[in-house]
């Protein structure tokens, strides 16, 4: 039986979310760590650290320790994770809770074992891993035990996980380095190339959210944005159109569509027929980009829908597995075997 302190964790490149039994989502913070480069002291983590991005002196670094679905600095990830767990369950626990952890697809076996060890050090009595695509499907409310083919495309910040599911198994899958961060980078490059305007990551993300679109909008929208003029070196404010952002997003959008097309090409004919009938389900925070579903459906001639609250699908899926171990426990990878070297 699960303890009330048992948790599910979505360890993402952009944000870390924690779900607690009977309480729902109890933490949603940026996956950012601020470090003093001179002393190597960690100054802030999470949302507090994110507010410092682009505003720190040269000796203070705001670091994203997970980039494009992979861990770039394991020590910082470990510290960040311990901090979030302490904030969520406290330093003094009556009983050591259990955790279900969904990690980026690109995390390798050594990193998985180390993450499980970190969770144990942070107070977990047991950590089990859940495939990210299965977690997203569970969180979206799909009946993954059905015998027909289902395609789920989880567009996160760092990567996009594309999977075809049937009878509770991932039969075909791919992970491509296209996600929300790649969209932001494309906006930065486009404004620099077309308007000689340099903007930061936060400004690019705000443009993507406010006026970004994967297809031309029927009514064009505008936002004023301030950056640095690359010719004069001085601050400059420009009026940017939604069509500008659509143009900027075209390259990563085409890479995303090609990735989905590649998985469809490798899907057995019977399952592919199911997908063409039932469609593709988008999850992840990147799925909220205006017009993304329509762009995919138009390019691939396959129906496409967006899950409810797509940015929470993975962590909610971990929570549902946690609260229904008798039915969903078979989808979990036993972390204890990994730590002991038997898995």
mmCIF file of C-alpha atoms in Angstrom:
data_model
loop_
_atom_site.group_PDB
_atom_site.id
_atom_site.type_symbol
_atom_site.label_atom_id
_atom_site.label_comp_id
_atom_site.label_asym_id
_atom_site.label_seq_id
_atom_site.Cartn_x
_atom_site.Cartn_y
_atom_site.Cartn_z
ATOM 1 C CA UNK A 1 0.000 0.000 0.000
ATOM 2 C CA UNK A 2 1.288 3.446 -0.911
ATOM 3 C CA UNK A 3 2.206 5.871 1.841
ATOM 4 C CA UNK A 4 0.601 9.319 1.812
ATOM 5 C CA UNK A 5 4.111 10.707 1.309
ATOM 6 C CA UNK A 6 4.798 8.603 -1.801
ATOM 7 C CA UNK A 7 5.551 10.768 -4.826
ATOM 8 C CA UNK A 8 5.730 10.776 -8.601
ATOM 9 C CA UNK A 9 8.351 12.936 -10.322
ATOM 10 C CA UNK A 10 8.628 14.302 -13.851
ATOM 11 C CA UNK A 11 12.302 15.234 -14.231
ATOM 12 C CA UNK A 12 12.219 17.478 -17.283
ATOM 13 C CA UNK A 13 14.742 19.687 -19.034
ATOM 14 C CA UNK A 14 12.724 22.830 -18.339
ATOM 15 C CA UNK A 15 10.756 22.083 -15.178
ATOM 16 C CA UNK A 16 10.575 19.504 -12.395
ATOM 17 C CA UNK A 17 7.096 18.476 -11.240
ATOM 18 C CA UNK A 18 6.269 16.387 -8.172
ATOM 19 C CA UNK A 19 2.948 14.643 -7.511
ATOM 20 C CA UNK A 20 2.052 13.474 -4.010
ATOM 21 C CA UNK A 21 -0.524 10.830 -3.172
ATOM 22 C CA UNK A 22 -3.924 12.314 -2.266
ATOM 23 C CA UNK A 23 -2.604 15.858 -2.837
ATOM 24 C CA UNK A 24 -1.907 16.008 -6.563
ATOM 25 C CA UNK A 25 0.851 18.218 -7.957
ATOM 26 C CA UNK A 26 2.703 19.802 -5.029
ATOM 27 C CA UNK A 27 5.773 21.204 -6.822
ATOM 28 C CA UNK A 28 6.307 22.776 -10.225
ATOM 29 C CA UNK A 29 9.640 24.584 -10.455
ATOM 30 C CA UNK A 30 12.197 25.493 -13.084
ATOM 31 C CA UNK A 31 15.080 23.070 -13.605
ATOM 32 C CA UNK A 32 17.675 25.793 -13.083
ATOM 33 C CA UNK A 33 20.610 26.085 -10.679
ATOM 34 C CA UNK A 34 22.583 29.276 -9.973
ATOM 35 C CA UNK A 35 26.262 28.767 -9.120
ATOM 36 C CA UNK A 36 29.044 31.139 -8.042
ATOM 37 C CA UNK A 37 31.814 30.267 -10.494
ATOM 38 C CA UNK A 38 34.543 31.538 -8.157
ATOM 39 C CA UNK A 39 33.511 29.624 -5.028
ATOM 40 C CA UNK A 40 31.455 26.823 -6.672
ATOM 41 C CA UNK A 41 28.736 27.539 -4.113
ATOM 42 C CA UNK A 42 25.135 26.919 -5.210
ATOM 43 C CA UNK A 43 23.141 30.097 -4.622
ATOM 44 C CA UNK A 44 19.630 29.163 -5.757
ATOM 45 C CA UNK A 45 17.566 26.443 -7.412
ATOM 46 C CA UNK A 46 14.190 26.266 -9.122
ATOM 47 C CA UNK A 47 12.022 29.314 -9.775
ATOM 48 C CA UNK A 48 14.257 31.520 -7.639
ATOM 49 C CA UNK A 49 17.193 30.594 -9.869
ATOM 50 C CA UNK A 50 15.139 31.078 -13.047
ATOM 51 C CA UNK A 51 14.371 34.671 -12.080
ATOM 52 C CA UNK A 52 18.127 35.324 -12.099
ATOM 53 C CA UNK A 53 18.687 34.115 -15.682
ATOM 54 C CA UNK A 54 20.223 36.916 -17.762
ATOM 55 C CA UNK A 55 20.543 39.188 -14.745
ATOM 56 C CA UNK A 56 23.679 37.902 -13.018
ATOM 57 C CA UNK A 57 27.285 39.198 -13.074
ATOM 58 C CA UNK A 58 29.852 37.198 -15.026
ATOM 59 C CA UNK A 59 30.945 35.135 -12.010
ATOM 60 C CA UNK A 60 27.368 33.996 -11.261
ATOM 61 C CA UNK A 61 26.108 31.324 -13.635
ATOM 62 C CA UNK A 62 22.500 30.278 -14.159
ATOM 63 C CA UNK A 63 22.742 26.694 -15.404
ATOM 64 C CA UNK A 64 20.197 24.312 -16.912
ATOM 65 C CA UNK A 65 21.695 20.966 -15.790
ATOM 66 C CA UNK A 66 19.421 19.043 -18.164
ATOM 67 C CA UNK A 67 19.624 20.014 -21.815
ATOM 68 C CA UNK A 68 17.907 18.353 -24.774
ATOM 69 C CA UNK A 69 16.765 15.450 -22.638
ATOM 70 C CA UNK A 70 20.241 14.614 -21.327
ATOM 71 C CA UNK A 71 21.952 15.388 -18.035
ATOM 72 C CA UNK A 72 24.765 17.871 -18.707
ATOM 73 C CA UNK A 73 25.825 18.205 -15.051
ATOM 74 C CA UNK A 74 24.891 15.262 -12.877
ATOM 75 C CA UNK A 75 26.137 16.797 -9.631
ATOM 76 C CA UNK A 76 23.876 19.822 -10.083
ATOM 77 C CA UNK A 77 20.892 17.622 -10.983
ATOM 78 C CA UNK A 78 21.491 15.634 -7.808
ATOM 79 C CA UNK A 79 21.666 18.770 -5.662
ATOM 80 C CA UNK A 80 18.579 20.248 -7.305
ATOM 81 C CA UNK A 81 16.588 17.050 -6.881
ATOM 82 C CA UNK A 82 17.497 16.773 -3.200
ATOM 83 C CA UNK A 83 16.425 20.386 -2.681
ATOM 84 C CA UNK A 84 13.050 19.828 -4.307
ATOM 85 C CA UNK A 85 12.454 16.630 -2.327
ATOM 86 C CA UNK A 86 13.339 18.413 0.905
ATOM 87 C CA UNK A 87 10.903 21.216 0.055
ATOM 88 C CA UNK A 88 8.145 18.718 -0.778
ATOM 89 C CA UNK A 89 8.401 16.046 1.923
ATOM 90 C CA UNK A 90 10.576 17.753 4.532
ATOM 91 C CA UNK A 91 13.866 16.725 6.040
ATOM 92 C CA UNK A 92 12.271 14.676 8.792
ATOM 93 C CA UNK A 93 9.922 11.965 7.561
ATOM 94 C CA UNK A 94 8.041 9.483 9.706
ATOM 95 C CA UNK A 95 8.384 6.847 6.986
ATOM 96 C CA UNK A 96 10.683 6.830 3.999
ATOM 97 C CA UNK A 97 8.406 7.306 0.987
ATOM 98 C CA UNK A 98 8.533 5.576 -2.369
ATOM 99 C CA UNK A 99 9.002 7.421 -5.658
ATOM 100 C CA UNK A 100 8.064 6.800 -9.271
ATOM 101 C CA UNK A 101 10.425 8.735 -11.493
ATOM 102 C CA UNK A 102 9.992 9.550 -15.167
ATOM 103 C CA UNK A 103 13.295 10.666 -16.641
ATOM 104 C CA UNK A 104 14.321 12.062 -20.028
ATOM 105 C CA UNK A 105 14.618 9.358 -22.675
ATOM 106 C CA UNK A 106 18.241 10.241 -23.446
ATOM 107 C CA UNK A 107 19.428 9.551 -19.881
ATOM 108 C CA UNK A 108 21.799 6.604 -20.046
ATOM 109 C CA UNK A 109 21.977 3.536 -17.813
ATOM 110 C CA UNK A 110 24.756 4.877 -15.581
ATOM 111 C CA UNK A 111 22.825 8.112 -15.023
ATOM 112 C CA UNK A 112 19.647 6.170 -14.230
ATOM 113 C CA UNK A 113 21.419 4.183 -11.523
ATOM 114 C CA UNK A 114 22.985 7.337 -10.116
ATOM 115 C CA UNK A 115 19.620 9.110 -10.030
ATOM 116 C CA UNK A 116 18.111 6.213 -8.115
ATOM 117 C CA UNK A 117 20.997 6.348 -5.631
ATOM 118 C CA UNK A 118 20.438 10.092 -5.258
ATOM 119 C CA UNK A 119 16.771 9.490 -4.522
ATOM 120 C CA UNK A 120 17.747 6.987 -1.835
ATOM 121 C CA UNK A 121 20.158 9.492 -0.298
ATOM 122 C CA UNK A 122 17.389 12.104 -0.325
ATOM 123 C CA UNK A 123 15.116 9.881 1.762
ATOM 124 C CA UNK A 124 13.351 7.577 -0.670
ATOM 125 C CA UNK A 125 13.067 3.956 0.405
ATOM 126 C CA UNK A 126 12.525 2.827 -3.183
ATOM 127 C CA UNK A 127 12.532 4.440 -6.625
ATOM 128 C CA UNK A 128 10.965 2.900 -9.716
ATOM 129 C CA UNK A 129 11.219 4.247 -13.246
ATOM 130 C CA UNK A 130 8.338 4.762 -15.657
ATOM 131 C CA UNK A 131 8.806 5.116 -19.412
ATOM 132 C CA UNK A 132 8.041 8.724 -20.324
ATOM 133 C CA UNK A 133 5.683 7.877 -23.191
ATOM 134 C CA UNK A 134 3.713 5.445 -21.006
ATOM 135 C CA UNK A 135 3.548 8.071 -18.250
ATOM 136 C CA UNK A 136 2.249 10.676 -20.698
ATOM 137 C CA UNK A 137 -0.370 8.240 -22.025
ATOM 138 C CA UNK A 138 -1.543 7.359 -18.513
ATOM 139 C CA UNK A 139 -1.702 11.019 -17.551
ATOM 140 C CA UNK A 140 -3.719 11.807 -20.677
ATOM 141 C CA UNK A 141 -6.260 9.160 -19.709
ATOM 142 C CA UNK A 142 -5.513 6.670 -22.499
ATOM 143 C CA UNK A 143 -6.377 3.013 -21.991
ATOM 144 C CA UNK A 144 -2.940 1.714 -22.920
ATOM 145 C CA UNK A 145 -3.936 -1.940 -22.509
ATOM 146 C CA UNK A 146 -6.146 -1.849 -25.605
ATOM 147 C CA UNK A 147 -5.017 -3.825 -28.631
ATOM 148 C CA UNK A 148 -5.166 -1.026 -31.174
ATOM 149 C CA UNK A 149 -2.217 1.199 -32.063
ATOM 150 C CA UNK A 150 -1.959 4.561 -30.363
ATOM 151 C CA UNK A 151 0.625 7.218 -31.167
ATOM 152 C CA UNK A 152 1.557 9.722 -28.480
ATOM 153 C CA UNK A 153 3.929 12.607 -29.166
ATOM 154 C CA UNK A 154 5.281 14.236 -25.998
ATOM 155 C CA UNK A 155 6.758 17.634 -26.885
ATOM 156 C CA UNK A 156 8.809 18.707 -23.884
ATOM 157 C CA UNK A 157 11.329 21.518 -23.555
ATOM 158 C CA UNK A 158 14.411 19.524 -24.486
ATOM 159 C CA UNK A 159 13.221 16.679 -26.689
ATOM 160 C CA UNK A 160 10.155 15.131 -28.261
ATOM 161 C CA UNK A 161 9.353 11.509 -27.430
ATOM 162 C CA UNK A 162 7.348 9.783 -30.159
ATOM 163 C CA UNK A 163 5.894 6.359 -29.400
ATOM 164 C CA UNK A 164 3.407 3.850 -30.749
ATOM 165 C CA UNK A 165 1.676 1.903 -27.987
ATOM 166 C CA UNK A 166 -0.357 -1.301 -28.048
ATOM 167 C CA UNK A 167 -1.274 -3.782 -25.296
ATOM 168 C CA UNK A 168 0.574 -1.671 -22.764
ATOM 169 C CA UNK A 169 3.899 -1.863 -24.620
ATOM 170 C CA UNK A 170 5.985 0.681 -26.495
ATOM 171 C CA UNK A 171 6.339 -1.022 -29.876
ATOM 172 C CA UNK A 172 7.970 1.725 -31.927
ATOM 173 C CA UNK A 173 9.577 4.858 -30.554
ATOM 174 C CA UNK A 174 11.996 7.659 -31.258
ATOM 175 C CA UNK A 175 13.409 10.616 -29.377
ATOM 176 C CA UNK A 176 14.374 13.697 -31.375
ATOM 177 C CA UNK A 177 16.191 16.823 -30.211
ATOM 178 C CA UNK A 178 13.336 19.168 -31.023
ATOM 179 C CA UNK A 179 11.255 20.779 -28.301
ATOM 180 C CA UNK A 180 10.329 24.052 -26.692
ATOM 181 C CA UNK A 181 13.965 25.087 -26.195
ATOM 182 C CA UNK A 182 14.709 24.519 -29.887
ATOM 183 C CA UNK A 183 11.717 26.715 -30.773
ATOM 184 C CA UNK A 184 13.087 29.465 -28.499
ATOM 185 C CA UNK A 185 16.548 29.199 -30.082
ATOM 186 C CA UNK A 186 15.003 29.470 -33.553
ATOM 187 C CA UNK A 187 13.242 32.703 -32.568
ATOM 188 C CA UNK A 188 16.500 34.163 -31.213
ATOM 189 C CA UNK A 189 18.376 33.276 -34.415
ATOM 190 C CA UNK A 190 15.634 34.608 -36.676
ATOM 191 C CA UNK A 191 15.403 38.030 -35.004
ATOM 192 C CA UNK A 192 19.186 38.320 -34.986
ATOM 193 C CA UNK A 193 19.436 37.427 -38.675
ATOM 194 C CA UNK A 194 16.429 39.356 -39.977
ATOM 195 C CA UNK A 195 16.294 42.387 -37.667
ATOM 196 C CA UNK A 196 19.813 42.594 -36.168
ATOM 197 C CA UNK A 197 18.107 42.297 -32.796
ATOM 198 C CA UNK A 198 19.513 40.134 -30.031
ATOM 199 C CA UNK A 199 17.097 38.902 -27.346
ATOM 200 C CA UNK A 200 17.488 36.489 -24.438
ATOM 201 C CA UNK A 201 15.922 33.089 -23.787
ATOM 202 C CA UNK A 202 13.150 34.414 -21.548
ATOM 203 C CA UNK A 203 12.107 37.021 -24.109
ATOM 204 C CA UNK A 204 12.077 34.403 -26.866
ATOM 205 C CA UNK A 205 9.932 32.089 -24.762
ATOM 206 C CA UNK A 206 7.502 34.931 -24.021
ATOM 207 C CA UNK A 207 7.185 35.684 -27.744
ATOM 208 C CA UNK A 208 6.553 32.006 -28.472
ATOM 209 C CA UNK A 209 3.811 31.825 -25.848
ATOM 210 C CA UNK A 210 2.182 35.190 -26.636
ATOM 211 C CA UNK A 211 2.192 35.291 -30.442
ATOM 212 C CA UNK A 212 3.978 32.136 -31.570
ATOM 213 C CA UNK A 213 2.218 29.947 -34.109
ATOM 214 C CA UNK A 214 3.056 26.890 -36.188
ATOM 215 C CA UNK A 215 0.692 28.124 -38.927
ATOM 216 C CA UNK A 216 -0.146 31.644 -40.089
ATOM 217 C CA UNK A 217 -2.841 33.162 -37.883
ATOM 218 C CA UNK A 218 -6.032 34.346 -39.545
ATOM 219 C CA UNK A 219 -5.621 37.621 -37.659
ATOM 220 C CA UNK A 220 -2.019 38.688 -37.228
ATOM 221 C CA UNK A 221 -0.967 39.741 -33.734
ATOM 222 C CA UNK A 222 1.949 41.880 -32.578
ATOM 223 C CA UNK A 223 4.175 42.325 -29.533
ATOM 224 C CA UNK A 224 6.788 44.930 -28.741
ATOM 225 C CA UNK A 225 10.077 43.431 -27.686
ATOM 226 C CA UNK A 226 13.241 45.069 -26.395
ATOM 227 C CA UNK A 227 16.668 43.682 -27.160
ATOM 228 C CA UNK A 228 20.131 44.842 -28.204
ATOM 229 C CA UNK A 229 20.764 46.324 -31.622
ATOM 230 C CA UNK A 230 23.679 44.295 -33.017
ATOM 231 C CA UNK A 231 24.849 47.214 -35.160
ATOM 232 C CA UNK A 232 24.867 50.013 -32.566
ATOM 233 C CA UNK A 233 25.123 47.858 -29.444
ATOM 234 C CA UNK A 234 22.338 49.921 -27.856
ATOM 235 C CA UNK A 235 18.925 48.804 -26.556
ATOM 236 C CA UNK A 236 16.232 48.719 -29.210
ATOM 237 C CA UNK A 237 12.486 48.139 -29.126
ATOM 238 C CA UNK A 238 10.769 46.546 -32.117
ATOM 239 C CA UNK A 239 7.230 45.521 -33.013
ATOM 240 C CA UNK A 240 7.290 41.819 -33.878
ATOM 241 C CA UNK A 241 4.457 40.086 -35.746
ATOM 242 C CA UNK A 242 3.067 36.593 -35.309
ATOM 243 C CA UNK A 243 4.012 35.902 -38.955
ATOM 244 C CA UNK A 244 7.618 36.685 -38.004
ATOM 245 C CA UNK A 245 7.504 34.021 -35.303
ATOM 246 C CA UNK A 246 5.793 31.513 -37.613
ATOM 247 C CA UNK A 247 8.629 32.011 -40.094
ATOM 248 C CA UNK A 248 11.188 31.533 -37.318
ATOM 249 C CA UNK A 249 9.607 28.258 -36.164
ATOM 250 C CA UNK A 250 9.459 26.633 -39.597
ATOM 251 C CA UNK A 251 12.784 24.741 -39.424
ATOM 252 C CA UNK A 252 12.263 23.025 -36.033
ATOM 253 C CA UNK A 253 8.618 22.398 -36.969
ATOM 254 C CA UNK A 254 9.677 20.530 -40.117
ATOM 255 C CA UNK A 255 12.191 18.495 -38.074
ATOM 256 C CA UNK A 256 9.404 17.546 -35.678
ATOM 257 C CA UNK A 257 7.089 16.499 -38.493
ATOM 258 C CA UNK A 258 9.885 14.463 -40.120
ATOM 259 C CA UNK A 259 10.505 12.700 -36.802
ATOM 260 C CA UNK A 260 6.849 11.712 -36.494
ATOM 261 C CA UNK A 261 6.812 10.619 -40.138
ATOM 262 C CA UNK A 262 9.850 8.417 -39.512
ATOM 263 C CA UNK A 263 8.106 6.593 -36.661
ATOM 264 C CA UNK A 264 4.999 6.096 -38.802
ATOM 265 C CA UNK A 265 7.164 4.592 -41.552
ATOM 266 C CA UNK A 266 8.546 2.036 -39.100
ATOM 267 C CA UNK A 267 5.153 1.156 -37.600
ATOM 268 C CA UNK A 268 3.585 -2.202 -38.612
ATOM 269 C CA UNK A 269 0.810 -1.772 -41.141
ATOM 270 C CA UNK A 270 -2.048 -2.817 -38.839
ATOM 271 C CA UNK A 271 -0.982 -0.394 -36.113
ATOM 272 C CA UNK A 272 -0.385 2.374 -38.655
ATOM 273 C CA UNK A 273 -3.944 1.879 -39.908
ATOM 274 C CA UNK A 274 -5.201 2.345 -36.342
ATOM 275 C CA UNK A 275 -3.237 5.591 -36.010
ATOM 276 C CA UNK A 276 -4.619 6.925 -39.299
ATOM 277 C CA UNK A 277 -8.102 6.170 -37.950
ATOM 278 C CA UNK A 278 -7.765 7.293 -34.328
ATOM 279 C CA UNK A 279 -5.094 9.934 -34.817
ATOM 280 C CA UNK A 280 -2.064 11.277 -32.953
ATOM 281 C CA UNK A 281 -2.253 12.583 -29.393
ATOM 282 C CA UNK A 282 0.030 15.479 -28.433
ATOM 283 C CA UNK A 283 1.205 15.926 -24.854
ATOM 284 C CA UNK A 284 3.884 17.993 -23.127
ATOM 285 C CA UNK A 285 4.161 21.738 -22.675
ATOM 286 C CA UNK A 286 5.282 22.217 -26.295
ATOM 287 C CA UNK A 287 1.948 20.836 -27.510
ATOM 288 C CA UNK A 288 0.354 24.155 -26.493
ATOM 289 C CA UNK A 289 2.068 26.029 -29.334
ATOM 290 C CA UNK A 290 -0.725 27.629 -31.352
ATOM 291 C CA UNK A 291 -1.482 25.696 -34.541
ATOM 292 C CA UNK A 292 0.946 22.842 -33.870
ATOM 293 C CA UNK A 293 -1.732 20.159 -33.995
ATOM 294 C CA UNK A 294 -3.145 21.572 -37.226
ATOM 295 C CA UNK A 295 0.306 21.773 -38.826
ATOM 296 C CA UNK A 296 1.047 18.118 -38.010
ATOM 297 C CA UNK A 297 -2.361 16.924 -39.186
ATOM 298 C CA UNK A 298 -2.063 18.850 -42.454
ATOM 299 C CA UNK A 299 1.469 17.634 -43.211
ATOM 300 C CA UNK A 300 0.879 13.958 -42.382
ATOM 301 C CA UNK A 301 -2.815 13.690 -43.282
ATOM 302 C CA UNK A 302 -3.468 12.111 -39.884
ATOM 303 C CA UNK A 303 -6.002 13.368 -37.297
ATOM 304 C CA UNK A 304 -4.336 15.092 -34.355
ATOM 305 C CA UNK A 305 -5.613 16.146 -30.935
ATOM 306 C CA UNK A 306 -4.068 17.736 -27.849
ATOM 307 C CA UNK A 307 -4.397 16.109 -24.429
ATOM 308 C CA UNK A 308 -6.050 18.024 -21.616
ATOM 309 C CA UNK A 309 -3.463 19.938 -19.554
ATOM 310 C CA UNK A 310 -0.655 18.466 -21.693
ATOM 311 C CA UNK A 311 2.165 19.965 -19.609
ATOM 312 C CA UNK A 312 1.081 17.839 -16.628
ATOM 313 C CA UNK A 313 0.468 14.513 -18.393
ATOM 314 C CA UNK A 314 3.767 12.879 -17.440
ATOM 315 C CA UNK A 315 3.694 13.718 -13.723
ATOM 316 C CA UNK A 316 -0.016 12.856 -13.476
ATOM 317 C CA UNK A 317 0.757 9.528 -15.166
ATOM 318 C CA UNK A 318 3.417 8.855 -12.514
ATOM 319 C CA UNK A 319 0.854 9.733 -9.857
ATOM 320 C CA UNK A 320 -1.766 7.397 -11.311
ATOM 321 C CA UNK A 321 0.730 4.546 -11.370
ATOM 322 C CA UNK A 322 1.585 5.355 -7.768
ATOM 323 C CA UNK A 323 -2.049 5.285 -6.651
ATOM 324 C CA UNK A 324 -2.988 2.166 -8.610
ATOM 325 C CA UNK A 325 -0.007 -0.123 -8.193
ATOM 326 C CA UNK A 326 -2.103 -3.283 -8.399
ATOM 327 C CA UNK A 327 -3.082 -2.535 -12.014
ATOM 328 C CA UNK A 328 -0.275 -0.283 -13.231
ATOM 329 C CA UNK A 329 2.732 -1.558 -11.284
ATOM 330 C CA UNK A 330 3.682 -3.879 -14.138
ATOM 331 C CA UNK A 331 4.713 -0.874 -16.224
ATOM 332 C CA UNK A 332 7.418 0.144 -13.742
ATOM 333 C CA UNK A 333 11.127 -0.601 -13.989
ATOM 334 C CA UNK A 334 12.422 -1.799 -10.620
ATOM 335 C CA UNK A 335 15.104 0.649 -9.611
ATOM 336 C CA UNK A 336 16.416 -1.571 -6.814
ATOM 337 C CA UNK A 337 17.710 -4.073 -9.377
ATOM 338 C CA UNK A 338 19.563 -1.273 -11.151
ATOM 339 C CA UNK A 339 21.300 -0.110 -7.993
ATOM 340 C CA UNK A 340 22.210 -3.684 -7.067
ATOM 341 C CA UNK A 341 23.498 -4.300 -10.591
ATOM 342 C CA UNK A 342 20.916 -6.914 -11.541
ATOM 343 C CA UNK A 343 18.896 -4.881 -14.024
#
